[in-house]
Short mmCIF file of C-alpha atoms in Angstrom, two decimals:
data_model
loop_
_atom_site.label_atom_id
_atom_site.label_comp_id
_atom_site.label_asym_id
_atom_site.label_seq_id
_atom_site.Cartn_x
_atom_site.Cartn_y
_atom_site.Cartn_z
CA UNK A 1 80.92 209.80 121.93
CA UNK A 2 83.59 208.17 124.22
CA UNK A 3 86.35 210.69 122.86
CA UNK A 4 83.93 213.56 123.52
CA UNK A 5 83.20 212.42 126.97
CA UNK A 6 86.97 212.18 127.82
CA UNK A 7 87.47 215.73 126.51
CA UNK A 8 84.73 216.88 128.97
CA UNK A 9 86.57 215.32 131.73
CA UNK A 10 89.53 217.11 130.58
CA UNK A 11 88.15 220.35 130.22
CA UNK A 12 86.68 220.17 133.84
CA UNK A 13 89.99 219.71 135.15
CA UNK A 14 91.96 221.95 133.10
CA UNK A 15 91.53 225.20 135.12
CA UNK A 16 92.86 223.34 138.36
CA UNK A 17 95.71 221.57 136.66
CA UNK A 18 96.98 224.53 135.01
CA UNK A 19 97.01 226.67 138.07
CA UNK A 20 99.06 224.35 139.84
CA UNK A 21 101.39 222.52 137.31
CA UNK A 22 104.31 223.70 135.16
CA UNK A 23 105.24 221.77 132.30
CA UNK A 24 108.14 219.47 132.67
CA UNK A 25 108.02 220.06 136.27
CA UNK A 26 108.71 217.41 138.92
CA UNK A 27 105.46 215.92 140.52
CA UNK A 28 105.27 215.86 144.14
CA UNK A 29 107.44 215.75 147.31
CA UNK A 30 110.56 213.76 147.42
CA UNK A 31 109.99 209.91 147.68
CA UNK A 32 111.38 207.87 150.54
CA UNK A 33 114.52 205.85 149.93
CA UNK A 34 113.91 202.40 148.03
CA UNK A 35 114.37 199.74 150.65
CA UNK A 36 112.71 196.30 151.38
CA UNK A 37 110.40 196.08 154.28
CA UNK A 38 109.84 193.23 156.58
CA UNK A 39 106.57 192.33 158.73
CA UNK A 40 103.13 193.87 158.49
CA UNK A 41 99.64 192.90 158.07
CA UNK A 42 98.70 189.98 155.99
CA UNK A 43 96.71 191.21 152.92
CA UNK A 44 96.08 190.03 149.45
CA UNK A 45 97.44 191.47 146.14
CA UNK A 46 94.68 193.79 145.23
CA UNK A 47 94.50 195.17 148.80
CA UNK A 48 98.17 195.94 148.62
CA UNK A 49 97.82 197.68 145.26
CA UNK A 50 94.83 199.66 146.94
CA UNK A 51 97.23 200.51 149.70
CA UNK A 52 99.96 201.90 147.32
CA UNK A 53 97.44 204.01 145.41
CA UNK A 54 96.04 205.47 148.74
CA UNK A 55 99.57 206.30 149.68
CA UNK A 56 100.38 207.80 146.24
CA UNK A 57 97.37 210.09 146.48
CA UNK A 58 97.96 210.97 150.06
CA UNK A 59 101.62 211.77 149.63
CA UNK A 60 101.11 213.83 146.42
CA UNK A 61 98.39 216.55 145.73
CA UNK A 62 99.22 216.19 142.06
CA UNK A 63 98.57 212.52 141.79
CA UNK A 64 95.45 211.46 139.90
CA UNK A 65 93.81 207.88 139.35
CA UNK A 66 91.36 207.43 136.59
CA UNK A 67 90.14 204.61 134.15
CA UNK A 68 87.04 202.78 133.43
CA UNK A 69 84.93 201.96 136.43
CA UNK A 70 87.70 203.16 139.06
CA UNK A 71 85.32 205.46 140.66
CA UNK A 72 83.62 202.74 142.26
CA UNK A 73 86.57 200.39 143.07
CA UNK A 74 86.91 198.64 139.71
CA UNK A 75 86.24 195.25 138.72
CA UNK A 76 88.94 193.90 140.73
CA UNK A 77 88.36 196.52 143.84
CA UNK A 78 91.86 197.92 143.48
CA UNK A 79 90.57 201.43 143.63
CA UNK A 80 88.01 200.87 146.52
CA UNK A 81 87.60 203.66 148.71
CA UNK A 82 89.80 206.09 146.63
CA UNK A 83 87.11 208.43 145.42
CA UNK A 84 85.49 208.88 148.87
CA UNK A 85 88.66 209.77 150.44
CA UNK A 86 90.26 211.89 147.81
CA UNK A 87 87.24 213.20 145.93
CA UNK A 88 86.00 212.65 142.39
CA UNK A 89 88.19 215.40 140.94
CA UNK A 90 91.27 213.03 141.85
CA UNK A 91 89.73 209.64 141.34
CA UNK A 92 87.34 209.44 138.38
CA UNK A 93 85.91 207.31 135.80
CA UNK A 94 86.43 207.65 132.09
CA UNK A 95 84.67 206.69 129.07
CA UNK A 96 85.33 203.41 127.52
CA UNK A 97 88.14 204.52 125.29
CA UNK A 98 91.51 203.00 126.02
CA UNK A 99 93.38 205.49 123.60
CA UNK A 100 91.44 208.53 125.06
CA UNK A 101 92.49 207.31 128.64
CA UNK A 102 96.31 207.03 127.43
CA UNK A 103 96.15 210.18 125.68
CA UNK A 104 94.63 212.09 128.52
CA UNK A 105 97.20 210.59 131.04
CA UNK A 106 100.16 211.60 128.67
CA UNK A 107 98.95 215.14 128.74
CA UNK A 108 98.16 215.22 132.56
CA UNK A 109 101.87 213.87 133.32
CA UNK A 110 103.20 216.32 130.72
CA UNK A 111 101.86 219.21 133.01
CA UNK A 112 103.67 217.88 135.92
CA UNK A 113 101.18 215.41 137.55
CA UNK A 114 101.31 211.78 138.56
CA UNK A 115 98.94 210.42 136.08
CA UNK A 116 97.86 206.89 137.18
CA UNK A 117 95.85 205.42 134.59
CA UNK A 118 94.07 202.09 134.63
CA UNK A 119 93.34 199.81 131.49
CA UNK A 120 90.79 197.41 132.80
CA UNK A 121 92.40 194.36 131.36
CA UNK A 122 95.64 194.10 129.52
CA UNK A 123 93.84 192.48 126.59
CA UNK A 124 92.15 195.87 125.73
CA UNK A 125 95.49 198.07 125.86
CA UNK A 126 95.89 197.75 122.25
CA UNK A 127 93.66 200.45 121.23
CA UNK A 128 95.99 202.72 123.37
CA UNK A 129 99.17 201.23 121.87
CA UNK A 130 99.82 204.18 119.42
CA UNK A 131 99.54 206.69 122.31
CA UNK A 132 101.83 204.76 124.47
CA UNK A 133 104.33 203.76 121.88
CA UNK A 134 104.51 206.97 119.59
CA UNK A 135 103.80 209.32 122.29
CA UNK A 136 104.49 208.42 125.89
CA UNK A 137 107.57 206.68 125.02
CA UNK A 138 109.09 209.25 122.70
CA UNK A 139 107.87 212.44 124.58
CA UNK A 140 111.25 213.22 126.35
CA UNK A 141 113.44 212.17 123.25
CA UNK A 142 111.58 214.47 120.55
CA UNK A 143 111.71 217.38 122.89
CA UNK A 144 115.43 217.12 123.67
CA UNK A 145 114.46 216.69 127.19
CA UNK A 146 112.52 219.91 127.20
CA UNK A 147 109.36 218.21 128.16
CA UNK A 148 108.48 214.77 129.41
CA UNK A 149 105.55 212.61 130.56
CA UNK A 150 107.66 210.72 133.26
CA UNK A 151 104.80 210.91 135.71
CA UNK A 152 102.76 208.37 133.84
CA UNK A 153 101.92 205.09 135.05
CA UNK A 154 99.64 202.65 133.38
CA UNK A 155 98.36 199.89 135.56
CA UNK A 156 96.63 196.90 133.87
CA UNK A 157 95.97 193.21 134.98
CA UNK A 158 97.42 190.51 132.68
CA UNK A 159 97.57 186.70 132.39
CA UNK A 160 95.39 183.64 132.91
CA UNK A 161 92.64 183.62 135.56
CA UNK A 162 91.22 180.22 134.88
CA UNK A 163 88.17 181.16 132.70
CA UNK A 164 89.00 184.27 130.86
CA UNK A 165 89.40 182.98 127.29
CA UNK A 166 90.60 184.81 124.31
CA UNK A 167 89.89 188.59 125.55
CA UNK A 168 90.79 188.42 129.33
CA UNK A 169 93.73 186.27 129.65
CA UNK A 170 96.70 187.54 127.59
CA UNK A 171 100.23 188.45 128.52
CA UNK A 172 101.33 191.48 126.22
CA UNK A 173 104.36 192.63 128.02
CA UNK A 174 106.67 191.64 125.19
CA UNK A 175 105.03 194.31 122.89
CA UNK A 176 106.29 197.10 125.33
CA UNK A 177 109.48 195.61 126.02
CA UNK A 178 110.41 196.45 122.48
CA UNK A 179 109.93 200.16 123.07
CA UNK A 180 112.72 202.31 123.97
CA UNK A 181 111.44 205.09 126.59
CA UNK A 182 109.13 202.97 128.58
CA UNK A 183 109.73 200.79 131.65
CA UNK A 184 107.86 197.47 132.28
CA UNK A 185 107.41 196.17 135.60
CA UNK A 186 105.52 192.97 136.77
CA UNK A 187 105.18 191.87 140.51
CA UNK A 188 104.98 188.47 141.89
CA UNK A 189 103.31 188.98 145.49
CA UNK A 190 101.40 191.74 147.42
CA UNK A 191 104.41 192.89 149.20
CA UNK A 192 106.28 193.29 145.73
CA UNK A 193 103.17 194.78 144.17
CA UNK A 194 102.97 197.59 146.70
CA UNK A 195 106.59 198.55 146.63
CA UNK A 196 107.11 198.09 143.15
CA UNK A 197 103.90 200.16 142.07
CA UNK A 198 104.91 203.12 144.51
CA UNK A 199 108.51 203.08 142.98
CA UNK A 200 106.82 202.90 139.35
CA UNK A 201 104.56 205.92 140.09
CA UNK A 202 107.28 207.96 141.49
CA UNK A 203 109.79 207.15 138.70
CA UNK A 204 110.57 209.87 136.26
CA UNK A 205 109.92 207.66 133.45
CA UNK A 206 106.53 206.39 132.03
CA UNK A 207 105.91 202.88 133.39
CA UNK A 208 103.49 200.06 132.16
CA UNK A 209 102.90 198.28 135.35
CA UNK A 210 101.17 194.65 134.73
CA UNK A 211 99.28 193.17 137.75
CA UNK A 212 98.87 189.25 137.75
CA UNK A 213 95.18 189.12 138.11
CA UNK A 214 95.18 185.29 139.01
CA UNK A 215 96.94 186.52 142.27
CA UNK A 216 94.76 189.46 143.27
CA UNK A 217 92.75 187.31 145.87
CA UNK A 218 94.81 184.23 145.74
CA UNK A 219 98.28 185.55 146.92
CA UNK A 220 98.36 186.76 150.66
CA UNK A 221 101.34 187.76 152.53
CA UNK A 222 102.33 190.16 155.14
CA UNK A 223 102.67 193.67 153.77
CA UNK A 224 104.12 196.60 155.63
CA UNK A 225 101.36 199.35 156.08
CA UNK A 226 103.72 202.28 155.91
CA UNK A 227 105.03 203.94 152.81
CA UNK A 228 108.03 202.01 151.29
CA UNK A 229 109.45 201.46 147.71
CA UNK A 230 111.26 198.51 146.09
CA UNK A 231 113.95 199.38 143.47
CA UNK A 232 113.24 198.93 139.82
CA UNK A 233 115.56 197.11 137.49
CA UNK A 234 116.86 194.94 140.23
CA UNK A 235 116.19 191.21 139.96
CA UNK A 236 115.85 189.13 143.08
CA UNK A 237 117.29 185.56 143.74
CA UNK A 238 114.55 184.17 145.66
CA UNK A 239 115.80 180.46 145.97
CA UNK A 240 119.52 179.78 145.69
CA UNK A 241 120.83 176.62 143.53
CA UNK A 242 123.79 175.32 141.78
CA UNK A 243 122.55 172.97 139.05
CA UNK A 244 120.22 175.28 136.77
CA UNK A 245 119.11 178.89 136.83
CA UNK A 246 115.20 179.56 136.40
CA UNK A 247 114.05 183.06 135.57
CA UNK A 248 110.43 184.20 135.42
CA UNK A 249 108.09 187.21 136.66
CA UNK A 250 104.56 187.70 137.74
CA UNK A 251 102.19 184.74 138.47
CA UNK A 252 104.69 182.29 136.73
CA UNK A 253 106.97 182.45 139.77
CA UNK A 254 104.47 180.33 142.09
CA UNK A 255 104.82 177.79 139.27
CA UNK A 256 108.53 177.88 139.15
CA UNK A 257 108.82 177.70 142.85
CA UNK A 258 106.80 174.48 142.97
CA UNK A 259 108.94 173.04 140.05
CA UNK A 260 112.01 173.81 142.07
CA UNK A 261 110.63 172.13 144.96
CA UNK A 262 109.94 168.84 143.27
CA UNK A 263 113.16 168.90 141.22
CA UNK A 264 114.86 169.10 144.76
CA UNK A 265 113.50 165.76 145.54
CA UNK A 266 115.28 164.40 142.54
CA UNK A 267 118.52 165.87 143.71
CA UNK A 268 118.49 168.84 141.24
CA UNK A 269 119.43 172.26 142.83
CA UNK A 270 117.42 175.04 141.20
CA UNK A 271 118.25 178.75 141.46
CA UNK A 272 115.01 180.93 141.00
CA UNK A 273 115.11 184.44 139.90
CA UNK A 274 112.40 187.02 139.77
CA UNK A 275 113.10 189.46 137.10
CA UNK A 276 110.43 192.03 138.41
CA UNK A 277 111.36 194.61 135.74
CA UNK A 278 111.41 193.52 132.34
CA UNK A 279 112.62 196.83 130.86
CA UNK A 280 115.37 197.72 131.80
CA UNK A 281 116.11 194.16 132.94
CA UNK A 282 118.90 193.14 135.43
CA UNK A 283 121.13 191.29 133.10
CA UNK A 284 123.98 191.19 135.74
CA UNK A 285 122.07 189.13 138.34
CA UNK A 286 121.05 186.52 135.59
CA UNK A 287 124.44 186.35 134.15
CA UNK A 288 126.20 185.80 137.67
CA UNK A 289 123.76 182.96 138.21
CA UNK A 290 124.10 181.26 134.79
CA UNK A 291 127.83 181.56 134.99
CA UNK A 292 127.61 179.47 138.33
CA UNK A 293 125.05 176.94 137.23
CA UNK A 294 125.82 176.71 133.44
CA UNK A 295 122.18 176.18 132.56
CA UNK A 296 119.17 178.47 131.98
CA UNK A 297 115.56 178.08 131.78
CA UNK A 298 113.09 180.97 131.13
CA UNK A 299 109.25 180.61 131.65
CA UNK A 300 106.32 182.94 131.05
CA UNK A 301 102.62 182.81 130.22
CA UNK A 302 102.85 184.69 126.94
CA UNK A 303 103.36 182.79 123.58
CA UNK A 304 106.95 181.38 123.14
CA UNK A 305 107.49 183.32 119.74
CA UNK A 306 108.62 186.65 120.37
CA UNK A 307 108.13 186.59 123.92
CA UNK A 308 110.47 188.28 126.35
CA UNK A 309 112.26 185.08 127.18
CA UNK A 310 113.73 185.05 123.87
CA UNK A 311 115.62 188.29 124.71
CA UNK A 312 116.89 186.95 127.78
CA UNK A 313 117.90 183.63 125.99
CA UNK A 314 119.76 185.83 123.30
CA UNK A 315 121.61 188.15 125.93
CA UNK A 316 122.71 185.29 128.14
CA UNK A 317 123.96 183.27 125.19
CA UNK A 318 126.02 186.35 123.93
CA UNK A 319 127.31 186.83 127.92
CA UNK A 320 127.62 183.44 129.08
CA UNK A 321 128.44 181.27 125.69
CA UNK A 322 131.50 179.63 126.91
CA UNK A 323 129.85 178.77 130.39
CA UNK A 324 126.56 177.34 128.99
CA UNK A 325 126.39 173.42 129.14
CA UNK A 326 123.02 173.20 127.38
CA UNK A 327 120.74 175.13 125.08
CA UNK A 328 118.84 177.88 126.87
CA UNK A 329 115.28 176.20 127.66
CA UNK A 330 112.02 178.09 127.19
CA UNK A 331 108.77 177.00 128.78
CA UNK A 332 105.86 179.52 127.63
CA UNK A 333 102.40 179.69 126.20
CA UNK A 334 101.66 178.20 123.03
CA UNK A 335 101.54 180.03 119.81
CA UNK A 336 97.85 180.06 119.70
CA UNK A 337 95.13 182.60 120.70
CA UNK A 338 94.52 182.16 124.42
CA UNK A 339 91.96 179.20 124.58
CA UNK A 340 89.15 178.78 127.00
CA UNK A 341 88.33 175.12 127.60
CA UNK A 342 91.96 174.21 126.59
CA UNK A 343 93.58 176.49 128.90
CA UNK A 344 95.43 173.86 130.89
CA UNK A 345 96.93 172.67 127.74
CA UNK A 346 98.19 176.03 126.88
CA UNK A 347 99.61 177.09 130.20
CA UNK A 348 103.28 176.63 131.08
CA UNK A 349 102.56 174.17 133.92
CA UNK A 350 104.65 172.78 136.66
CA UNK A 351 105.08 169.48 134.94
CA UNK A 352 106.13 171.16 131.65
CA UNK A 353 108.79 173.04 133.67
CA UNK A 354 109.99 169.76 135.39
CA UNK A 355 110.23 168.14 131.86
CA UNK A 356 112.40 170.88 130.81
CA UNK A 357 114.60 170.92 133.76
CA UNK A 358 115.18 167.30 133.39
CA UNK A 359 115.97 167.67 129.72
CA UNK A 360 118.29 170.56 130.34
CA UNK A 361 120.17 168.80 133.24
CA UNK A 362 120.52 165.39 131.09
CA UNK A 363 121.77 167.35 128.08
#
């Protein structure tokens, strides 16, 4: 029934899409140059995402937003007001069928549109895994660049939220980092979320954009109200230091920042890097930092085994082997299903990071 409903959605829009789009064509007008904006109005992260979606739809008539419940604003309110402003032909609900959402998005993007699909929770992206991995990621390559679905962006909230349990707390980013043809982006704050989301939507490649749901309302900062983008695949040193390099992304940056501040009280100078884009990631910035400090710690919420921290550790070991003064440390989630009442024990907390910093410094 869900698949049939999605086909009906597709048929209702087929005539309009077909009239305006050419296969493989570029979608929308040229985007403003990527640059960092300062100042603005204080908003939380879900509001920043909402602003980015408003701008994407307003600046590109071939942009569409769709997913489960997005028509009334979504469970996290990220799409509030979009359907009222841009109409139900461009912002619409889909059946509860993640595979169908992804497949429809790929087809829409292949016709030259900006398809902005929402998967309600990252935990439920797995039914869409085949479409994303075997279709979206390979669409350009298998056609010899004659066709592409580069206008595809898949938004999905990931990570712990304090009470989500097994099915509303997972961090599946590493699954998609293994797939050539995709970009994977994770912001740490409202300003970053808006700029990186607009850059992802306008990037000529399919992007999986993970949003840290813990920070939807918790993180507040000044965000420029105008249209701006932040560059993908460019890490940021958000705290300079000389004794050890810490690398993370998304919500974990707040934990790492607190650990850096506490470590400084003990005389340890930590350099903190936000990776922002996991694929393709900015190896040069991390390499330069590790060559300066001689030590590296990587931290993420996903389980430690097979997490993206392992890729970072292996790459830096290859590039900086003679400069490393200690083994690369990883402070990550445990190799268990995400727990409910035991969540505090599972999480890579500030104290766990501090213990790893001390152990690495004392090695």
